[in-house]
């Protein structure tokens, strides 16, 4: 029996909004990071709805309802795959995606009306603003903020460098 305990996973926070085309493109990097690191990296979506996207705030609340129903990432990815459609159709798309994934669509509708997830979305946005997030996607890993809103170029490599350093215990 070993006295060693498994190391906690490295946390990668992604400030994102579900109507953002750049966040949709960032999913390629998320998939690659998950494939490389498995459960050694914890990817957490943090909400940062931008005012320029009319339905982003509702989409963030809907993502939280998906999390409450145990399907956060499948829902997030399905909505991000349809950012242009979300811009055109708004909340009906959020309900439609829930139905397509077999989630309780009535509960989604109710959650969007009663605002039960507002505090989570607002807290994420406030924390993002406090650490200097101005656009999406923005990544934070090992205390370093990487802005993906300007360009995704080289970001995955930089995240991997930081993750490798943290996982090797070099802080």
Coordinates of N, CA and C in Angstrom, one line a residue:
X1 N 0.8 -1.2 0.0 CA 0.0 0.0 0.0 C 0.9 1.2 0.0
X2 N 0.6 2.2 -0.8 CA 1.4 3.4 -1.0 C 0.8 4.5 -0.2
X3 N 1.7 5.3 0.4 CA 1.3 6.5 1.1 C 1.0 7.7 0.2
X4 N 1.3 7.6 -1.1 CA 1.1 8.7 -2.0 C -0.3 8.8 -2.4
X5 N -0.8 10.0 -2.5 CA -2.2 10.3 -2.9 C -2.1 10.8 -4.3
X6 N -3.0 10.5 -5.1 CA -3.0 11.1 -6.5 C -3.1 12.6 -6.5
X7 N -2.3 13.2 -7.3 CA -2.3 14.6 -7.4 C -3.6 15.2 -7.9
X8 N -4.0 16.3 -7.3 CA -5.2 16.9 -7.8 C -5.0 17.3 -9.3
X9 N -6.1 17.3 -10.0 CA -5.9 17.7 -11.4 C -5.6 19.2 -11.6
X10 N -4.9 19.5 -12.7 CA -4.7 20.9 -13.0 C -6.0 21.4 -13.5
X11 N -6.3 22.6 -13.0 CA -7.6 23.3 -13.4 C -7.4 24.3 -14.5
X12 N -8.2 24.1 -15.6 CA -8.2 25.1 -16.7 C -9.5 25.7 -16.7
X13 N -9.6 27.0 -16.4 CA -10.9 27.7 -16.5 C -10.9 28.4 -17.8
X14 N -12.1 28.2 -18.5 CA -12.3 28.9 -19.8 C -13.5 29.8 -19.6
X15 N -13.2 31.1 -19.7 CA -14.3 32.1 -19.7 C -14.8 32.1 -21.1
X16 N -16.1 31.9 -21.2 CA -16.6 31.6 -22.5 C -18.1 32.1 -22.6
X17 N -18.6 32.3 -23.8 CA -20.0 32.6 -23.9 C -20.5 31.8 -25.1
X18 N -21.7 31.3 -25.0 CA -22.2 30.3 -25.9 C -22.8 30.8 -27.2
X19 N -22.7 32.1 -27.4 CA -23.0 32.7 -28.7 C -21.8 33.2 -29.5
X20 N -20.6 32.8 -28.9 CA -19.3 33.3 -29.5 C -18.7 32.3 -30.4
X21 N -18.6 32.7 -31.7 CA -17.9 31.8 -32.7 C -16.5 31.4 -32.3
X22 N -15.8 32.3 -31.7 CA -14.4 31.9 -31.3 C -14.4 30.8 -30.2
X23 N -15.4 30.8 -29.3 CA -15.5 29.8 -28.3 C -15.8 28.5 -29.0
X24 N -16.6 28.5 -30.0 CA -16.9 27.2 -30.8 C -15.6 26.7 -31.3
X25 N -14.8 27.5 -31.9 CA -13.5 27.1 -32.5 C -12.5 26.6 -31.4
X26 N -12.7 27.1 -30.2 CA -11.8 26.7 -29.0 C -12.1 25.3 -28.6
X27 N -13.3 24.7 -29.0 CA -13.6 23.3 -28.6 C -12.6 22.3 -29.1
X28 N -12.0 22.6 -30.3 CA -11.0 21.7 -30.8 C -9.8 21.6 -29.9
X29 N -9.4 22.7 -29.3 CA -8.3 22.7 -28.3 C -8.8 22.0 -27.0
X30 N -10.0 22.2 -26.6 CA -10.5 21.5 -25.4 C -10.5 20.0 -25.6
X31 N -10.9 19.5 -26.7 CA -10.9 18.1 -27.0 C -9.5 17.6 -27.0
X32 N -8.6 18.3 -27.6 CA -7.2 17.8 -27.7 C -6.6 17.8 -26.3
X33 N -6.9 18.8 -25.5 CA -6.3 18.8 -24.1 C -6.9 17.6 -23.3
X34 N -8.2 17.4 -23.4 CA -8.8 16.2 -22.7 C -8.2 14.9 -23.2
X35 N -7.9 14.8 -24.5 CA -7.4 13.6 -25.0 C -5.9 13.4 -24.5
X36 N -5.2 14.4 -24.4 CA -3.8 14.3 -23.9 C -3.7 14.1 -22.4
X37 N -4.5 14.8 -21.6 CA -4.4 14.8 -20.2 C -5.4 13.9 -19.4
X38 N -6.5 13.6 -20.1 CA -7.5 12.8 -19.4 C -8.0 13.5 -18.1
X39 N -8.0 12.7 -17.0 CA -8.5 13.3 -15.8 C -7.4 14.0 -15.0
X40 N -6.3 14.2 -15.6 CA -5.2 15.0 -14.9 C -5.5 16.5 -15.2
X41 N -6.4 16.9 -16.0 CA -6.8 18.3 -16.2 C -8.3 18.4 -16.1
X42 N -8.7 19.4 -15.3 CA -10.1 19.6 -15.1 C -10.5 20.9 -15.9
X43 N -11.3 20.8 -16.9 CA -11.7 21.9 -17.7 C -13.0 22.4 -17.2
X44 N -13.0 23.7 -16.8 CA -14.2 24.3 -16.2 C -14.7 25.5 -17.1
X45 N -15.9 25.4 -17.5 CA -16.5 26.5 -18.3 C -16.9 27.6 -17.3
X46 N -16.5 28.8 -17.5 CA -16.9 29.9 -16.7 C -17.7 30.9 -17.6
X47 N -18.7 31.4 -17.2 CA -19.6 32.2 -18.0 C -19.1 33.7 -18.1
X48 N -19.1 34.2 -19.3 CA -18.8 35.6 -19.6 C -19.6 36.1 -20.7
X49 N -20.9 36.2 -20.5 CA -21.8 36.7 -21.6 C -21.4 38.1 -22.0
X50 N -21.3 38.3 -23.3 CA -20.9 39.6 -23.8 C -22.2 40.4 -24.2
X51 N -22.2 41.7 -24.0 CA -23.4 42.5 -24.3 C -23.7 42.5 -25.7
X52 N -22.7 42.3 -26.6 CA -23.0 42.3 -28.0 C -23.8 41.1 -28.5
X53 N -23.8 40.1 -27.7 CA -24.6 38.9 -28.1 C -25.9 38.8 -27.2
X54 N -27.0 39.1 -27.9 CA -28.3 39.2 -27.2 C -28.7 38.0 -26.4
X55 N -28.3 36.8 -26.9 CA -28.9 35.6 -26.2 C -27.8 34.9 -25.4
X56 N -26.7 35.5 -25.2 CA -25.6 34.8 -24.4 C -25.9 34.6 -23.0
X57 N -26.6 35.6 -22.4 CA -26.9 35.5 -21.0 C -27.9 34.3 -20.7
X58 N -28.9 34.2 -21.6 CA -29.9 33.1 -21.4 C -29.2 31.8 -21.7
X59 N -28.3 31.8 -22.7 CA -27.5 30.5 -23.0 C -26.7 30.1 -21.8
X60 N -26.1 31.1 -21.1 CA -25.3 30.7 -19.9 C -26.2 30.1 -18.8
X61 N -27.4 30.7 -18.6 CA -28.3 30.1 -17.7 C -28.7 28.7 -18.1
X62 N -29.0 28.5 -19.4 CA -29.4 27.2 -19.9 C -28.3 26.2 -19.7
X63 N -27.0 26.6 -19.8 CA -25.9 25.7 -19.6 C -25.9 25.2 -18.2
X64 N -26.2 26.1 -17.3 CA -26.2 25.8 -15.8 C -27.4 24.8 -15.6
X65 N -28.5 25.0 -16.3 CA -29.6 24.0 -16.1 C -29.2 22.6 -16.7
X66 N -28.4 22.6 -17.8 CA -27.9 21.4 -18.3 C -27.0 20.7 -17.3
X67 N -26.2 21.5 -16.6 CA -25.3 21.0 -15.6 C -26.1 20.4 -14.4
X68 N -27.2 21.1 -14.0 CA -28.1 20.6 -13.0 C -28.7 19.2 -13.4
X69 N -28.9 19.0 -14.7 CA -29.4 17.8 -15.2 C -28.4 16.8 -15.6
X70 N -27.1 17.1 -15.3 CA -26.0 16.2 -15.5 C -25.5 16.1 -16.9
X71 N -25.7 17.1 -17.8 CA -25.3 17.0 -19.2 C -24.6 18.3 -19.6
X72 N -23.8 18.9 -18.8 CA -23.3 20.3 -19.1 C -22.5 20.3 -20.4
X73 N -21.4 19.5 -20.5 CA -20.6 19.6 -21.7 C -21.3 19.2 -23.0
X74 N -22.1 18.1 -23.0 CA -22.8 17.8 -24.2 C -23.7 19.0 -24.7
X75 N -24.3 19.7 -23.7 CA -25.2 20.8 -24.0 C -24.4 22.0 -24.5
X76 N -23.3 22.3 -23.8 CA -22.4 23.4 -24.2 C -21.9 23.2 -25.6
X77 N -21.5 22.0 -25.9 CA -20.9 21.8 -27.2 C -22.0 21.9 -28.3
X78 N -23.2 21.4 -28.0 CA -24.3 21.4 -29.0 C -24.7 22.9 -29.3
X79 N -24.8 23.7 -28.2 CA -25.1 25.1 -28.5 C -24.0 25.8 -29.2
X80 N -22.8 25.6 -28.8 CA -21.6 26.3 -29.5 C -21.6 25.9 -31.0
X81 N -22.0 24.7 -31.3 CA -22.0 24.3 -32.7 C -23.1 25.1 -33.5
X82 N -23.9 25.8 -32.8 CA -25.0 26.5 -33.5 C -25.1 28.0 -33.1
X83 N -23.9 28.6 -33.0 CA -23.9 30.0 -32.5 C -24.6 30.9 -33.4
X84 N -24.5 30.8 -34.7 CA -25.2 31.6 -35.7 C -26.7 31.5 -35.5
X85 N -27.2 30.2 -35.4 CA -28.6 30.0 -35.2 C -29.1 30.6 -33.9
X86 N -28.3 30.5 -32.9 CA -28.7 31.1 -31.6 C -28.9 32.6 -31.8
X87 N -28.0 33.2 -32.5 CA -28.2 34.6 -32.8 C -29.5 35.0 -33.5
X88 N -29.9 34.1 -34.3 CA -31.2 34.3 -35.1 C -32.4 34.0 -34.3
X89 N -32.4 32.8 -33.6 CA -33.6 32.3 -33.0 C -33.7 32.5 -31.5
X90 N -32.6 32.6 -30.8 CA -32.6 32.9 -29.3 C -33.1 31.7 -28.5
X91 N -33.9 32.0 -27.5 CA -34.2 31.0 -26.5 C -34.9 29.8 -27.0
X92 N -35.7 29.8 -28.1 CA -36.3 28.6 -28.6 C -35.2 27.6 -29.0
X93 N -34.0 28.0 -29.4 CA -33.0 27.1 -29.8 C -32.4 26.4 -28.5
X94 N -32.4 27.1 -27.4 CA -31.8 26.6 -26.2 C -32.7 25.4 -25.7
X95 N -34.0 25.6 -25.8 CA -35.0 24.6 -25.5 C -34.9 23.4 -26.4
X96 N -34.8 23.7 -27.7 CA -34.7 22.7 -28.7 C -33.5 21.8 -28.5
X97 N -32.3 22.4 -28.2 CA -31.1 21.6 -27.9 C -31.3 20.7 -26.7
X98 N -32.0 21.2 -25.7 CA -32.3 20.4 -24.5 C -33.1 19.2 -24.9
X99 N -34.1 19.4 -25.7 CA -35.0 18.3 -26.1 C -34.2 17.3 -26.9
X100 N -33.3 17.8 -27.8 CA -32.5 16.9 -28.7 C -31.6 16.0 -27.8
X101 N -31.1 16.5 -26.7 CA -30.2 15.7 -25.8 C -31.0 14.9 -24.8
X102 N -32.3 14.9 -24.9 CA -33.1 14.1 -23.9 C -33.2 14.7 -22.5
X103 N -33.0 16.0 -22.4 CA -33.1 16.7 -21.1 C -34.6 17.2 -20.9
X104 N -34.9 17.6 -19.7 CA -36.2 18.0 -19.4 C -36.4 19.5 -19.9
X105 N -36.9 19.6 -21.1 CA -37.0 20.9 -21.7 C -38.0 21.8 -20.9
X106 N -39.0 21.3 -20.3 CA -39.9 22.2 -19.5 C -39.1 22.8 -18.4
X107 N -38.2 22.0 -17.8 CA -37.4 22.5 -16.7 C -36.5 23.6 -17.2
X108 N -36.0 23.5 -18.4 CA -35.1 24.5 -19.0 C -35.9 25.8 -19.1
X109 N -37.1 25.7 -19.7 CA -38.0 26.9 -19.9 C -38.3 27.5 -18.5
X110 N -38.6 26.7 -17.5 CA -38.9 27.3 -16.2 C -37.6 28.0 -15.6
X111 N -36.5 27.3 -15.8 CA -35.2 27.9 -15.3 C -34.9 29.3 -15.9
X112 N -35.2 29.4 -17.2 CA -35.0 30.7 -17.9 C -35.9 31.7 -17.4
X113 N -37.1 31.3 -17.0 CA -38.1 32.3 -16.5 C -37.8 32.7 -15.1
X114 N -37.6 31.7 -14.2 CA -37.4 32.0 -12.8 C -36.0 32.5 -12.4
X115 N -35.0 32.3 -13.3 CA -33.7 32.9 -13.1 C -32.9 32.2 -12.0
X116 N -33.2 30.9 -11.8 CA -32.5 30.1 -10.7 C -31.0 30.0 -10.8
X117 N -30.5 30.3 -12.0 CA -29.1 30.1 -12.2 C -28.4 31.5 -12.4
X118 N -29.1 32.6 -12.2 CA -28.5 33.9 -12.4 C -27.3 34.2 -11.5
X119 N -27.3 33.7 -10.3 CA -26.2 34.0 -9.4 C -24.9 33.4 -9.8
X120 N -25.0 32.2 -10.4 CA -23.8 31.5 -10.9 C -23.2 32.2 -12.1
X121 N -24.1 32.6 -13.0 CA -23.6 33.3 -14.2 C -23.0 34.7 -13.8
X122 N -23.7 35.4 -12.9 CA -23.2 36.7 -12.5 C -21.9 36.6 -11.7
X123 N -21.8 35.6 -10.9 CA -20.5 35.4 -10.1 C -19.4 35.1 -11.0
X124 N -19.6 34.2 -12.0 CA -18.5 34.0 -13.0 C -18.1 35.2 -13.7
X125 N -19.1 36.0 -14.2 CA -18.8 37.2 -14.9 C -18.0 38.2 -14.0
X126 N -18.5 38.4 -12.8 CA -17.8 39.3 -11.9 C -16.3 38.8 -11.6
X127 N -16.1 37.5 -11.4 CA -14.8 37.1 -11.2 C -13.9 37.3 -12.4
X128 N -14.5 37.0 -13.6 CA -13.8 37.3 -14.9 C -13.4 38.7 -15.0
X129 N -14.3 39.6 -14.7 CA -13.9 41.1 -14.8 C -12.8 41.4 -13.8
X130 N -12.9 40.8 -12.6 CA -11.9 41.1 -11.6 C -10.5 40.7 -12.0
X131 N -10.4 39.6 -12.8 CA -9.1 39.2 -13.2 C -8.7 39.7 -14.5
X132 N -9.5 40.6 -15.1 CA -9.1 41.2 -16.4 C -9.6 40.6 -17.6
X133 N -10.6 39.7 -17.5 CA -11.2 39.1 -18.7 C -12.0 40.2 -19.4
X134 N -11.8 40.4 -20.7 CA -12.5 41.4 -21.5 C -13.2 40.8 -22.7
X135 N -12.8 39.5 -23.1 CA -13.4 38.9 -24.2 C -13.3 37.4 -24.1
X136 N -13.9 36.7 -25.0 CA -14.0 35.2 -25.0 C -13.4 34.6 -26.2
X137 N -12.8 33.5 -26.1 CA -12.5 32.7 -24.9 C -11.3 33.3 -24.2
X138 N -11.3 33.2 -22.9 CA -10.1 33.6 -22.1 C -9.8 32.4 -21.2
X139 N -8.6 31.9 -21.2 CA -8.2 30.8 -20.4 C -7.4 31.2 -19.2
X140 N -7.5 30.5 -18.1 CA -6.7 30.7 -16.9 C -6.2 29.3 -16.4
X141 N -4.9 29.2 -16.3 CA -4.3 27.9 -15.9 C -3.1 28.3 -15.1
X142 N -3.0 27.7 -13.9 CA -1.8 28.0 -13.1 C -1.6 29.5 -12.8
X143 N -2.7 30.2 -12.7 CA -2.6 31.6 -12.4 C -2.3 32.5 -13.5
X144 N -2.1 31.9 -14.7 CA -1.8 32.7 -15.9 C -3.1 32.8 -16.8
X145 N -3.3 34.0 -17.2 CA -4.4 34.3 -18.1 C -4.0 34.4 -19.5
X146 N -4.7 33.7 -20.4 CA -4.3 33.7 -21.8 C -5.6 34.1 -22.6
X147 N -5.4 35.1 -23.4 CA -6.6 35.7 -24.1 C -6.7 35.0 -25.5
X148 N -7.8 34.3 -25.7 CA -8.0 33.6 -26.9 C -8.9 34.4 -27.8
X149 N -9.5 35.5 -27.4 CA -10.4 36.3 -28.2 C -9.7 37.0 -29.3
X150 N -8.5 37.3 -29.2 CA -7.7 37.9 -30.3 C -7.3 36.9 -31.3
X151 N -6.7 35.8 -30.8 CA -6.2 34.7 -31.7 C -6.1 33.4 -30.9
X152 N -6.5 32.3 -31.5 CA -6.3 31.0 -30.9 C -4.9 30.4 -31.2
X153 N -4.2 31.1 -32.1 CA -2.9 30.6 -32.6 C -1.9 30.4 -31.4
X154 N -1.4 29.2 -31.2 CA -0.4 28.9 -30.2 C -0.9 28.8 -28.8
X155 N -2.2 29.0 -28.6 CA -2.7 28.9 -27.2 C -2.7 27.5 -26.7
X156 N -3.1 26.5 -27.4 CA -3.0 25.1 -26.9 C -1.6 24.7 -26.5
X157 N -0.6 25.1 -27.3 CA 0.7 24.8 -27.0 C 1.1 25.5 -25.7
X158 N 0.7 26.7 -25.5 CA 1.1 27.4 -24.2 C 0.4 26.8 -23.0
X159 N -0.9 26.4 -23.2 CA -1.6 25.7 -22.1 C -0.9 24.4 -21.8
X160 N -0.5 23.7 -22.8 CA 0.2 22.4 -22.6 C 1.5 22.6 -21.8
X161 N 2.2 23.7 -22.2 CA 3.5 24.0 -21.5 C 3.2 24.2 -20.0
X162 N 2.2 25.0 -19.7 CA 1.9 25.3 -18.3 C 1.4 24.1 -17.6
X163 N 0.5 23.3 -18.2 CA 0.0 22.1 -17.6 C 1.1 21.1 -17.3
X164 N 2.0 20.9 -18.3 CA 3.1 20.0 -18.1 C 4.0 20.4 -16.9
X165 N 4.2 21.7 -16.8 CA 5.0 22.2 -15.7 C 4.3 22.0 -14.4
X166 N 3.0 22.3 -14.3 CA 2.3 22.1 -13.1 C 2.2 20.6 -12.7
X167 N 2.0 19.7 -13.7 CA 1.8 18.3 -13.4 C 3.2 17.7 -13.0
X168 N 4.3 18.3 -13.4 CA 5.6 17.7 -13.0 C 6.0 18.3 -11.7
X169 N 5.2 19.1 -11.1 CA 5.4 19.6 -9.7 C 6.4 20.8 -9.7
X170 N 6.6 21.4 -10.8 CA 7.5 22.6 -10.9 C 6.8 23.9 -10.7
X171 N 5.5 23.8 -10.3 CA 4.7 25.0 -10.1 C 4.6 25.9 -11.1

